[in-house]
Amino acid sequence: MKVKLFLIGFIIFGLLFSSFQLFINDQSTELSKRSAQDIAVNLYGGKVIDTKENNGNYEMTLENNKGIYYLVVDGKTKKVKNIKLIEKKESNLTIKEAKVKIEGEMKGKVKQIEKVVKDGKAIANAIVEKENKKYRVEFDMSGKKVVATSEIPENIGDGGQYQNEENSEAIYEQRAKEIALQQGPGTVTNIAKVMMKNGEHYKVTIDSVNEVAHVYVHSDTGRVSSVSSIPKKQTFDEDDDEDDENDENDDIDDDD
């Protein structure tokens, strides 16, 4: 009787012990998962987007300010044994950071700077003064480098002194004229600022032999957005009338 009771007690104890072990294992699995996530976040910052357990290891996707990463944390050693960049984030500089970079690269002083979007990229347009000369600079705020520079022609005022930034608008207008004249020969008869869907433009009117053209130059980027032209038909019509009159006179002379 005692032996039976002992066996029954032993079986019950075994069942309870097994249940307890299963409970402990479940708890340890949950804690290990959290620990693996903590290890990843402590090493690389950001946040864990997804975690999967695979043969005691933890595969996870983590996102931080540099991009999205895939990594594996070893469940036994608690170390990251594999990491791969899935998607890189493009981080743009601020306008102040861009100014510092431009001055360092150009070895000059930024007098004016503004942020624009060109071809889907953030660009800082700046006027830089260096060794008594001025330069127009385009700076890629994501690539963190100068992508284009051009010297601004000297604009001489009274007394042979350089005009200051208050007259920079005249410099921009002169540049717009030069860009417009690259579309074809002629004489600039008018220039005005107009607002279009894609920003402020210089509307440059060019008078040539056969037509009058309107060239629209973006005031920030200096790119030509559109060109429209009006043929000088009236001039040709007048010439035709003169030819007709000459023909009539010739006919009269022939009759005589």
PDB file of C-alpha atoms in Angstrom:
ATOM      1  CA  MET A   1       0.000   0.000   0.000  1.00  0.00           C
ATOM      2  CA  LYS A   2       2.766   2.356   0.919  1.00  0.00           C
ATOM      3  CA  VAL A   3       4.598   1.430  -2.263  1.00  0.00           C
ATOM      4  CA  LYS A   4       1.524   2.295  -4.361  1.00  0.00           C
ATOM      5  CA  LEU A   5       1.097   5.599  -2.618  1.00  0.00           C
ATOM      6  CA  PHE A   6       4.775   6.337  -3.174  1.00  0.00           C
ATOM      7  CA  LEU A   7       4.489   5.519  -6.868  1.00  0.00           C
ATOM      8  CA  ILE A   8       1.390   7.650  -7.262  1.00  0.00           C
ATOM      9  CA  GLY A   9       3.078  10.540  -5.464  1.00  0.00           C
ATOM     10  CA  PHE A  10       6.185  10.118  -7.620  1.00  0.00           C
ATOM     11  CA  ILE A  11       4.092  10.212 -10.811  1.00  0.00           C
ATOM     12  CA  ILE A  12       2.221  13.306  -9.659  1.00  0.00           C
ATOM     13  CA  PHE A  13       5.486  14.989  -8.747  1.00  0.00           C
ATOM     14  CA  GLY A  14       6.916  14.139 -12.171  1.00  0.00           C
ATOM     15  CA  LEU A  15       3.928  15.628 -13.943  1.00  0.00           C
ATOM     16  CA  LEU A  16       4.130  18.788 -11.859  1.00  0.00           C
ATOM     17  CA  PHE A  17       7.874  19.060 -12.491  1.00  0.00           C
ATOM     18  CA  SER A  18       7.389  18.654 -16.251  1.00  0.00           C
ATOM     19  CA  SER A  19       4.682  21.306 -16.273  1.00  0.00           C
ATOM     20  CA  PHE A  20       6.938  23.611 -14.292  1.00  0.00           C
ATOM     21  CA  GLN A  21       9.808  23.051 -16.751  1.00  0.00           C
ATOM     22  CA  LEU A  22       7.545  23.848 -19.688  1.00  0.00           C
ATOM     23  CA  PHE A  23       6.416  27.031 -17.949  1.00  0.00           C
ATOM     24  CA  ILE A  24      10.035  28.008 -17.234  1.00  0.00           C
ATOM     25  CA  ASN A  25      11.040  27.323 -20.833  1.00  0.00           C
ATOM     26  CA  ASP A  26       8.217  29.484 -22.129  1.00  0.00           C
ATOM     27  CA  GLN A  27       9.216  32.267 -19.781  1.00  0.00           C
ATOM     28  CA  SER A  28      12.895  31.964 -20.693  1.00  0.00           C
ATOM     29  CA  THR A  29      12.015  32.105 -24.414  1.00  0.00           C
ATOM     30  CA  GLU A  30      10.085  35.324 -23.905  1.00  0.00           C
ATOM     31  CA  LEU A  31      12.873  36.869 -21.844  1.00  0.00           C
ATOM     32  CA  SER A  32      15.510  35.804 -24.365  1.00  0.00           C
ATOM     33  CA  LYS A  33      13.547  37.489 -27.111  1.00  0.00           C
ATOM     34  CA  ARG A  34      13.389  40.746 -25.188  1.00  0.00           C
ATOM     35  CA  SER A  35      17.041  40.453 -24.277  1.00  0.00           C
ATOM     36  CA  ALA A  36      17.971  39.937 -27.943  1.00  0.00           C
ATOM     37  CA  GLN A  37      16.017  43.050 -28.892  1.00  0.00           C
ATOM     38  CA  ASP A  38      17.696  45.041 -26.109  1.00  0.00           C
ATOM     39  CA  ILE A  39      21.112  43.911 -27.324  1.00  0.00           C
ATOM     40  CA  ALA A  40      20.356  45.072 -30.865  1.00  0.00           C
ATOM     41  CA  VAL A  41      18.938  48.437 -29.778  1.00  0.00           C
ATOM     42  CA  ASN A  42      21.822  49.106 -27.373  1.00  0.00           C
ATOM     43  CA  LEU A  43      24.340  48.430 -30.146  1.00  0.00           C
ATOM     44  CA  TYR A  44      22.723  50.207 -33.080  1.00  0.00           C
ATOM     45  CA  GLY A  45      20.016  52.465 -31.638  1.00  0.00           C
ATOM     46  CA  GLY A  46      16.617  52.969 -33.214  1.00  0.00           C
ATOM     47  CA  LYS A  47      13.838  50.411 -32.789  1.00  0.00           C
ATOM     48  CA  VAL A  48      13.162  46.777 -33.653  1.00  0.00           C
ATOM     49  CA  ILE A  49      10.482  46.437 -36.326  1.00  0.00           C
ATOM     50  CA  ASP A  50      10.191  42.648 -36.454  1.00  0.00           C
ATOM     51  CA  THR A  51      11.682  39.613 -34.661  1.00  0.00           C
ATOM     52  CA  LYS A  52      11.569  35.903 -35.520  1.00  0.00           C
ATOM     53  CA  GLU A  53      13.056  32.966 -33.612  1.00  0.00           C
ATOM     54  CA  ASN A  54      14.964  30.430 -35.686  1.00  0.00           C
ATOM     55  CA  ASN A  55      16.762  27.491 -34.013  1.00  0.00           C
ATOM     56  CA  GLY A  56      17.395  29.409 -30.829  1.00  0.00           C
ATOM     57  CA  ASN A  57      18.623  32.524 -32.655  1.00  0.00           C
ATOM     58  CA  TYR A  58      16.711  35.735 -33.238  1.00  0.00           C
ATOM     59  CA  GLU A  59      16.393  37.261 -36.671  1.00  0.00           C
ATOM     60  CA  MET A  60      15.190  40.827 -36.552  1.00  0.00           C
ATOM     61  CA  THR A  61      14.684  43.961 -38.597  1.00  0.00           C
ATOM     62  CA  LEU A  62      15.894  47.168 -36.991  1.00  0.00           C
ATOM     63  CA  GLU A  63      15.447  50.781 -38.104  1.00  0.00           C
ATOM     64  CA  ASN A  64      17.644  53.698 -37.023  1.00  0.00           C
ATOM     65  CA  ASN A  65      18.561  57.125 -38.426  1.00  0.00           C
ATOM     66  CA  LYS A  66      20.964  55.569 -40.954  1.00  0.00           C
ATOM     67  CA  GLY A  67      18.607  53.029 -42.473  1.00  0.00           C
ATOM     68  CA  ILE A  68      16.908  49.653 -42.059  1.00  0.00           C
ATOM     69  CA  TYR A  69      19.036  46.640 -41.090  1.00  0.00           C
ATOM     70  CA  TYR A  70      18.623  42.862 -40.946  1.00  0.00           C
ATOM     71  CA  LEU A  71      20.568  41.215 -38.122  1.00  0.00           C
ATOM     72  CA  VAL A  72      20.813  37.956 -36.154  1.00  0.00           C
ATOM     73  CA  VAL A  73      21.405  37.710 -32.412  1.00  0.00           C
ATOM     74  CA  ASP A  74      22.855  34.392 -31.226  1.00  0.00           C
ATOM     75  CA  GLY A  75      20.587  32.969 -28.517  1.00  0.00           C
ATOM     76  CA  LYS A  76      23.491  31.305 -26.695  1.00  0.00           C
ATOM     77  CA  THR A  77      26.361  33.799 -26.976  1.00  0.00           C
ATOM     78  CA  LYS A  78      24.031  36.839 -26.960  1.00  0.00           C
ATOM     79  CA  LYS A  79      26.127  38.442 -29.694  1.00  0.00           C
ATOM     80  CA  VAL A  80      25.214  39.830 -33.118  1.00  0.00           C
ATOM     81  CA  LYS A  81      26.680  37.435 -35.647  1.00  0.00           C
ATOM     82  CA  ASN A  82      25.225  38.815 -38.866  1.00  0.00           C
ATOM     83  CA  ILE A  83      24.107  42.294 -39.929  1.00  0.00           C
ATOM     84  CA  LYS A  84      23.138  43.637 -43.353  1.00  0.00           C
ATOM     85  CA  LEU A  85      21.929  47.051 -44.537  1.00  0.00           C
ATOM     86  CA  ILE A  86      18.585  46.656 -46.323  1.00  0.00           C
ATOM     87  CA  GLU A  87      17.694  50.280 -47.043  1.00  0.00           C
ATOM     88  CA  LYS A  88      19.851  53.367 -46.613  1.00  0.00           C
ATOM     89  CA  LYS A  89      18.301  56.661 -45.551  1.00  0.00           C
ATOM     90  CA  GLU A  90      19.302  59.864 -47.322  1.00  0.00           C
ATOM     91  CA  SER A  91      19.927  62.492 -44.668  1.00  0.00           C
ATOM     92  CA  ASN A  92      20.046  66.126 -45.784  1.00  0.00           C
ATOM     93  CA  LEU A  93      22.152  68.786 -44.139  1.00  0.00           C
ATOM     94  CA  THR A  94      20.476  71.820 -42.629  1.00  0.00           C
ATOM     95  CA  ILE A  95      20.978  75.177 -44.349  1.00  0.00           C
ATOM     96  CA  LYS A  96      23.427  76.188 -41.584  1.00  0.00           C
ATOM     97  CA  GLU A  97      25.428  72.972 -42.007  1.00  0.00           C
ATOM     98  CA  ALA A  98      25.460  73.484 -45.773  1.00  0.00           C
ATOM     99  CA  LYS A  99      26.813  77.019 -45.291  1.00  0.00           C
ATOM    100  CA  VAL A 100      29.701  75.712 -43.176  1.00  0.00           C
ATOM    101  CA  LYS A 101      30.474  73.014 -45.752  1.00  0.00           C
ATOM    102  CA  ILE A 102      30.388  75.480 -48.657  1.00  0.00           C
ATOM    103  CA  GLU A 103      32.726  77.928 -46.908  1.00  0.00           C
ATOM    104  CA  GLY A 104      35.126  75.097 -46.112  1.00  0.00           C
ATOM    105  CA  GLU A 105      35.129  73.737 -49.656  1.00  0.00           C
ATOM    106  CA  MET A 106      35.225  77.109 -51.422  1.00  0.00           C
ATOM    107  CA  LYS A 107      37.607  78.758 -48.925  1.00  0.00           C
ATOM    108  CA  GLY A 108      35.380  81.828 -49.035  1.00  0.00           C
ATOM    109  CA  LYS A 109      32.535  83.626 -47.261  1.00  0.00           C
ATOM    110  CA  VAL A 110      28.882  82.825 -47.964  1.00  0.00           C
ATOM    111  CA  LYS A 111      27.011  86.110 -48.493  1.00  0.00           C
ATOM    112  CA  GLN A 112      23.622  84.658 -49.495  1.00  0.00           C
ATOM    113  CA  ILE A 113      22.169  81.153 -49.314  1.00  0.00           C
ATOM    114  CA  GLU A 114      18.772  79.544 -49.884  1.00  0.00           C
ATOM    115  CA  LYS A 115      17.368  76.035 -50.184  1.00  0.00           C
ATOM    116  CA  VAL A 116      15.640  74.900 -53.395  1.00  0.00           C
ATOM    117  CA  VAL A 117      14.550  71.582 -54.905  1.00  0.00           C
ATOM    118  CA  LYS A 118      16.180  70.631 -58.200  1.00  0.00           C
ATOM    119  CA  ASP A 119      15.461  67.343 -60.000  1.00  0.00           C
ATOM    120  CA  GLY A 120      13.984  65.987 -56.769  1.00  0.00           C
ATOM    121  CA  LYS A 121      17.076  66.814 -54.709  1.00  0.00           C
ATOM    122  CA  ALA A 122      17.600  69.401 -51.990  1.00  0.00           C
ATOM    123  CA  ILE A 123      20.060  72.008 -53.269  1.00  0.00           C
ATOM    124  CA  ALA A 124      21.547  75.029 -51.510  1.00  0.00           C
ATOM    125  CA  ASN A 125      22.078  77.972 -53.859  1.00  0.00           C
ATOM    126  CA  ALA A 126      24.688  80.330 -52.475  1.00  0.00           C
ATOM    127  CA  ILE A 127      26.640  83.458 -53.366  1.00  0.00           C
ATOM    128  CA  VAL A 128      30.221  83.115 -52.144  1.00  0.00           C
ATOM    129  CA  GLU A 129      32.777  85.912 -51.900  1.00  0.00           C
ATOM    130  CA  LYS A 130      36.392  84.881 -52.320  1.00  0.00           C
ATOM    131  CA  GLU A 131      39.451  87.034 -53.032  1.00  0.00           C
ATOM    132  CA  ASN A 132      37.340  90.032 -54.079  1.00  0.00           C
ATOM    133  CA  LYS A 133      35.343  87.891 -56.490  1.00  0.00           C
ATOM    134  CA  LYS A 134      31.866  86.430 -56.235  1.00  0.00           C
ATOM    135  CA  TYR A 135      30.754  82.946 -57.212  1.00  0.00           C
ATOM    136  CA  ARG A 136      27.371  81.303 -57.669  1.00  0.00           C
ATOM    137  CA  VAL A 137      27.481  77.869 -56.000  1.00  0.00           C
ATOM    138  CA  GLU A 138      25.156  74.867 -56.106  1.00  0.00           C
ATOM    139  CA  PHE A 139      25.570  72.509 -53.135  1.00  0.00           C
ATOM    140  CA  ASP A 140      23.991  69.033 -52.919  1.00  0.00           C
ATOM    141  CA  MET A 141      22.556  68.841 -49.392  1.00  0.00           C
ATOM    142  CA  SER A 142      22.249  65.033 -49.450  1.00  0.00           C
ATOM    143  CA  GLY A 143      25.549  64.307 -51.196  1.00  0.00           C
ATOM    144  CA  LYS A 144      27.149  66.971 -48.993  1.00  0.00           C
ATOM    145  CA  LYS A 145      29.312  68.469 -51.765  1.00  0.00           C
ATOM    146  CA  VAL A 146      29.520  71.358 -54.229  1.00  0.00           C
ATOM    147  CA  VAL A 147      28.158  70.253 -57.604  1.00  0.00           C
ATOM    148  CA  ALA A 148      28.469  73.467 -59.648  1.00  0.00           C
ATOM    149  CA  THR A 149      30.221  76.845 -59.466  1.00  0.00           C
ATOM    150  CA  SER A 150      30.298  79.862 -61.740  1.00  0.00           C
ATOM    151  CA  GLU A 151      31.934  83.236 -61.324  1.00  0.00           C
ATOM    152  CA  ILE A 152      29.565  86.201 -61.225  1.00  0.00           C
ATOM    153  CA  PRO A 153      30.694  88.940 -63.647  1.00  0.00           C
ATOM    154  CA  GLU A 154      31.985  92.057 -61.942  1.00  0.00           C
ATOM    155  CA  ASN A 155      29.394  94.807 -61.717  1.00  0.00           C
ATOM    156  CA  ILE A 156      31.176  98.168 -61.483  1.00  0.00           C
ATOM    157  CA  GLY A 157      29.359 101.123 -59.905  1.00  0.00           C
ATOM    158  CA  ASP A 158      30.248 104.801 -59.488  1.00  0.00           C
ATOM    159  CA  GLY A 159      33.832 105.431 -58.519  1.00  0.00           C
ATOM    160  CA  GLY A 160      34.913 101.995 -59.737  1.00  0.00           C
ATOM    161  CA  GLN A 161      33.686 100.263 -56.560  1.00  0.00           C
ATOM    162  CA  TYR A 162      31.949  96.887 -56.543  1.00  0.00           C
ATOM    163  CA  GLN A 163      28.250  97.074 -55.919  1.00  0.00           C
ATOM    164  CA  ASN A 164      27.115  95.389 -52.695  1.00  0.00           C
ATOM    165  CA  GLU A 165      24.483  92.740 -52.130  1.00  0.00           C
ATOM    166  CA  GLU A 166      21.662  95.299 -52.431  1.00  0.00           C
ATOM    167  CA  ASN A 167      22.302  95.309 -56.200  1.00  0.00           C
ATOM    168  CA  SER A 168      22.603  91.535 -56.541  1.00  0.00           C
ATOM    169  CA  GLU A 169      19.244  91.505 -58.358  1.00  0.00           C
ATOM    170  CA  ALA A 170      20.943  93.254 -61.293  1.00  0.00           C
ATOM    171  CA  ILE A 171      23.539  90.486 -61.333  1.00  0.00           C
ATOM    172  CA  TYR A 172      20.825  87.838 -61.478  1.00  0.00           C
ATOM    173  CA  GLU A 173      19.074  89.697 -64.315  1.00  0.00           C
ATOM    174  CA  GLN A 174      22.312  89.892 -66.283  1.00  0.00           C
ATOM    175  CA  ARG A 175      22.843  86.178 -65.830  1.00  0.00           C
ATOM    176  CA  ALA A 176      19.257  85.484 -66.941  1.00  0.00           C
ATOM    177  CA  LYS A 177      19.866  87.524 -70.097  1.00  0.00           C
ATOM    178  CA  GLU A 178      23.037  85.563 -70.860  1.00  0.00           C
ATOM    179  CA  ILE A 179      21.218  82.241 -70.397  1.00  0.00           C
ATOM    180  CA  ALA A 180      18.293  83.364 -72.569  1.00  0.00           C
ATOM    181  CA  LEU A 181      20.585  84.490 -75.395  1.00  0.00           C
ATOM    182  CA  GLN A 182      22.066  80.994 -75.494  1.00  0.00           C
ATOM    183  CA  GLN A 183      18.733  79.864 -76.990  1.00  0.00           C
ATOM    184  CA  GLY A 184      19.324  81.945 -80.107  1.00  0.00           C
ATOM    185  CA  PRO A 185      20.748  85.238 -81.406  1.00  0.00           C
ATOM    186  CA  GLY A 186      18.893  88.499 -80.988  1.00  0.00           C
ATOM    187  CA  THR A 187      18.507  91.588 -78.826  1.00  0.00           C
ATOM    188  CA  VAL A 188      17.011  91.577 -75.337  1.00  0.00           C
ATOM    189  CA  THR A 189      14.216  94.136 -75.381  1.00  0.00           C
ATOM    190  CA  ASN A 190      12.635  93.407 -72.010  1.00  0.00           C
ATOM    191  CA  ILE A 191      13.082  91.362 -68.823  1.00  0.00           C
ATOM    192  CA  ALA A 192      10.544  90.882 -66.046  1.00  0.00           C
ATOM    193  CA  LYS A 193       9.931  88.590 -63.090  1.00  0.00           C
ATOM    194  CA  VAL A 194       6.870  86.337 -63.304  1.00  0.00           C
ATOM    195  CA  MET A 195       5.498  83.599 -61.062  1.00  0.00           C
ATOM    196  CA  MET A 196       4.825  80.199 -62.631  1.00  0.00           C
ATOM    197  CA  LYS A 197       3.688  76.858 -61.229  1.00  0.00           C
ATOM    198  CA  ASN A 198       7.249  75.688 -60.639  1.00  0.00           C
ATOM    199  CA  GLY A 199       8.499  78.918 -59.066  1.00  0.00           C
ATOM    200  CA  GLU A 200       9.653  82.430 -59.869  1.00  0.00           C
ATOM    201  CA  HIS A 201      11.096  83.060 -63.352  1.00  0.00           C
ATOM    202  CA  TYR A 202      12.706  85.771 -65.430  1.00  0.00           C
ATOM    203  CA  LYS A 203      10.726  86.331 -68.617  1.00  0.00           C
ATOM    204  CA  VAL A 204      13.313  87.505 -71.150  1.00  0.00           C
ATOM    205  CA  THR A 205      12.044  88.941 -74.438  1.00  0.00           C
ATOM    206  CA  ILE A 206      14.437  88.546 -77.388  1.00  0.00           C
ATOM    207  CA  ASP A 207      13.896  90.311 -80.709  1.00  0.00           C
ATOM    208  CA  SER A 208      15.500  88.608 -83.705  1.00  0.00           C
ATOM    209  CA  VAL A 209      15.179  88.944 -87.486  1.00  0.00           C
ATOM    210  CA  ASN A 210      12.361  86.458 -87.965  1.00  0.00           C
ATOM    211  CA  GLU A 211      10.618  86.286 -84.586  1.00  0.00           C
ATOM    212  CA  VAL A 212      10.105  87.605 -81.077  1.00  0.00           C
ATOM    213  CA  ALA A 213      10.889  84.973 -78.423  1.00  0.00           C
ATOM    214  CA  HIS A 214      10.010  84.787 -74.732  1.00  0.00           C
ATOM    215  CA  VAL A 215      12.509  82.725 -72.717  1.00  0.00           C
ATOM    216  CA  TYR A 216      11.552  81.736 -69.166  1.00  0.00           C
ATOM    217  CA  VAL A 217      14.608  81.307 -66.888  1.00  0.00           C
ATOM    218  CA  HIS A 218      14.130  79.917 -63.364  1.00  0.00           C
ATOM    219  CA  SER A 219      15.391  82.555 -60.936  1.00  0.00           C
ATOM    220  CA  ASP A 220      16.782  79.980 -58.465  1.00  0.00           C
ATOM    221  CA  THR A 221      18.328  77.321 -60.691  1.00  0.00           C
ATOM    222  CA  GLY A 222      19.090  79.319 -63.870  1.00  0.00           C
ATOM    223  CA  ARG A 223      17.492  76.592 -65.991  1.00  0.00           C
ATOM    224  CA  VAL A 224      15.335  77.408 -69.007  1.00  0.00           C
ATOM    225  CA  SER A 225      11.796  76.177 -68.277  1.00  0.00           C
ATOM    226  CA  SER A 226      10.186  77.067 -71.593  1.00  0.00           C
ATOM    227  CA  VAL A 227      10.574  79.093 -74.783  1.00  0.00           C
ATOM    228  CA  SER A 228       7.742  80.602 -76.840  1.00  0.00           C
ATOM    229  CA  SER A 229       8.118  82.542 -80.067  1.00  0.00           C
ATOM    230  CA  ILE A 230       5.967  84.728 -82.316  1.00  0.00           C
ATOM    231  CA  PRO A 231       6.927  84.815 -86.031  1.00  0.00           C
ATOM    232  CA  LYS A 232       7.167  88.250 -87.633  1.00  0.00           C
ATOM    233  CA  LYS A 233       4.527  87.502 -90.286  1.00  0.00           C
ATOM    234  CA  GLN A 234       3.593  91.146 -90.660  1.00  0.00           C
ATOM    235  CA  THR A 235       7.051  91.979 -91.960  1.00  0.00           C
ATOM    236  CA  PHE A 236       6.816  89.306 -94.625  1.00  0.00           C
ATOM    237  CA  ASP A 237       3.311  90.453 -95.587  1.00  0.00           C
ATOM    238  CA  GLU A 238       4.549  94.007 -96.094  1.00  0.00           C
ATOM    239  CA  ASP A 239       7.399  92.717 -98.260  1.00  0.00           C
ATOM    240  CA  ASP A 240       4.890  90.723-100.330  1.00  0.00           C
ATOM    241  CA  ASP A 241       2.728  93.847-100.787  1.00  0.00           C
ATOM    242  CA  GLU A 242       5.757  95.771-101.999  1.00  0.00           C
ATOM    243  CA  ASP A 243       6.548  92.985-104.472  1.00  0.00           C
ATOM    244  CA  ASP A 244       2.936  93.054-105.725  1.00  0.00           C
ATOM    245  CA  GLU A 245       3.103  96.829-106.261  1.00  0.00           C
ATOM    246  CA  ASN A 246       6.357  96.437-108.194  1.00  0.00           C
ATOM    247  CA  ASP A 247       4.742  93.754-110.370  1.00  0.00           C
ATOM    248  CA  GLU A 248       1.774  96.076-111.115  1.00  0.00           C
ATOM    249  CA  ASN A 249       4.115  98.895-112.116  1.00  0.00           C
ATOM    250  CA  ASP A 250       5.992  96.569-114.416  1.00  0.00           C
ATOM    251  CA  ASP A 251       2.690  95.567-116.081  1.00  0.00           C
ATOM    252  CA  ILE A 252       1.809  99.229-116.663  1.00  0.00           C
ATOM    253  CA  ASP A 253       5.210  99.874-118.219  1.00  0.00           C
ATOM    254  CA  ASP A 254       4.782  96.869-120.496  1.00  0.00           C
ATOM    255  CA  ASP A 255       1.388  98.153-121.726  1.00  0.00           C
ATOM    256  CA  ASP A 256       2.979 101.460-122.688  1.00  0.00           C
TER     257      ASP A 256
END
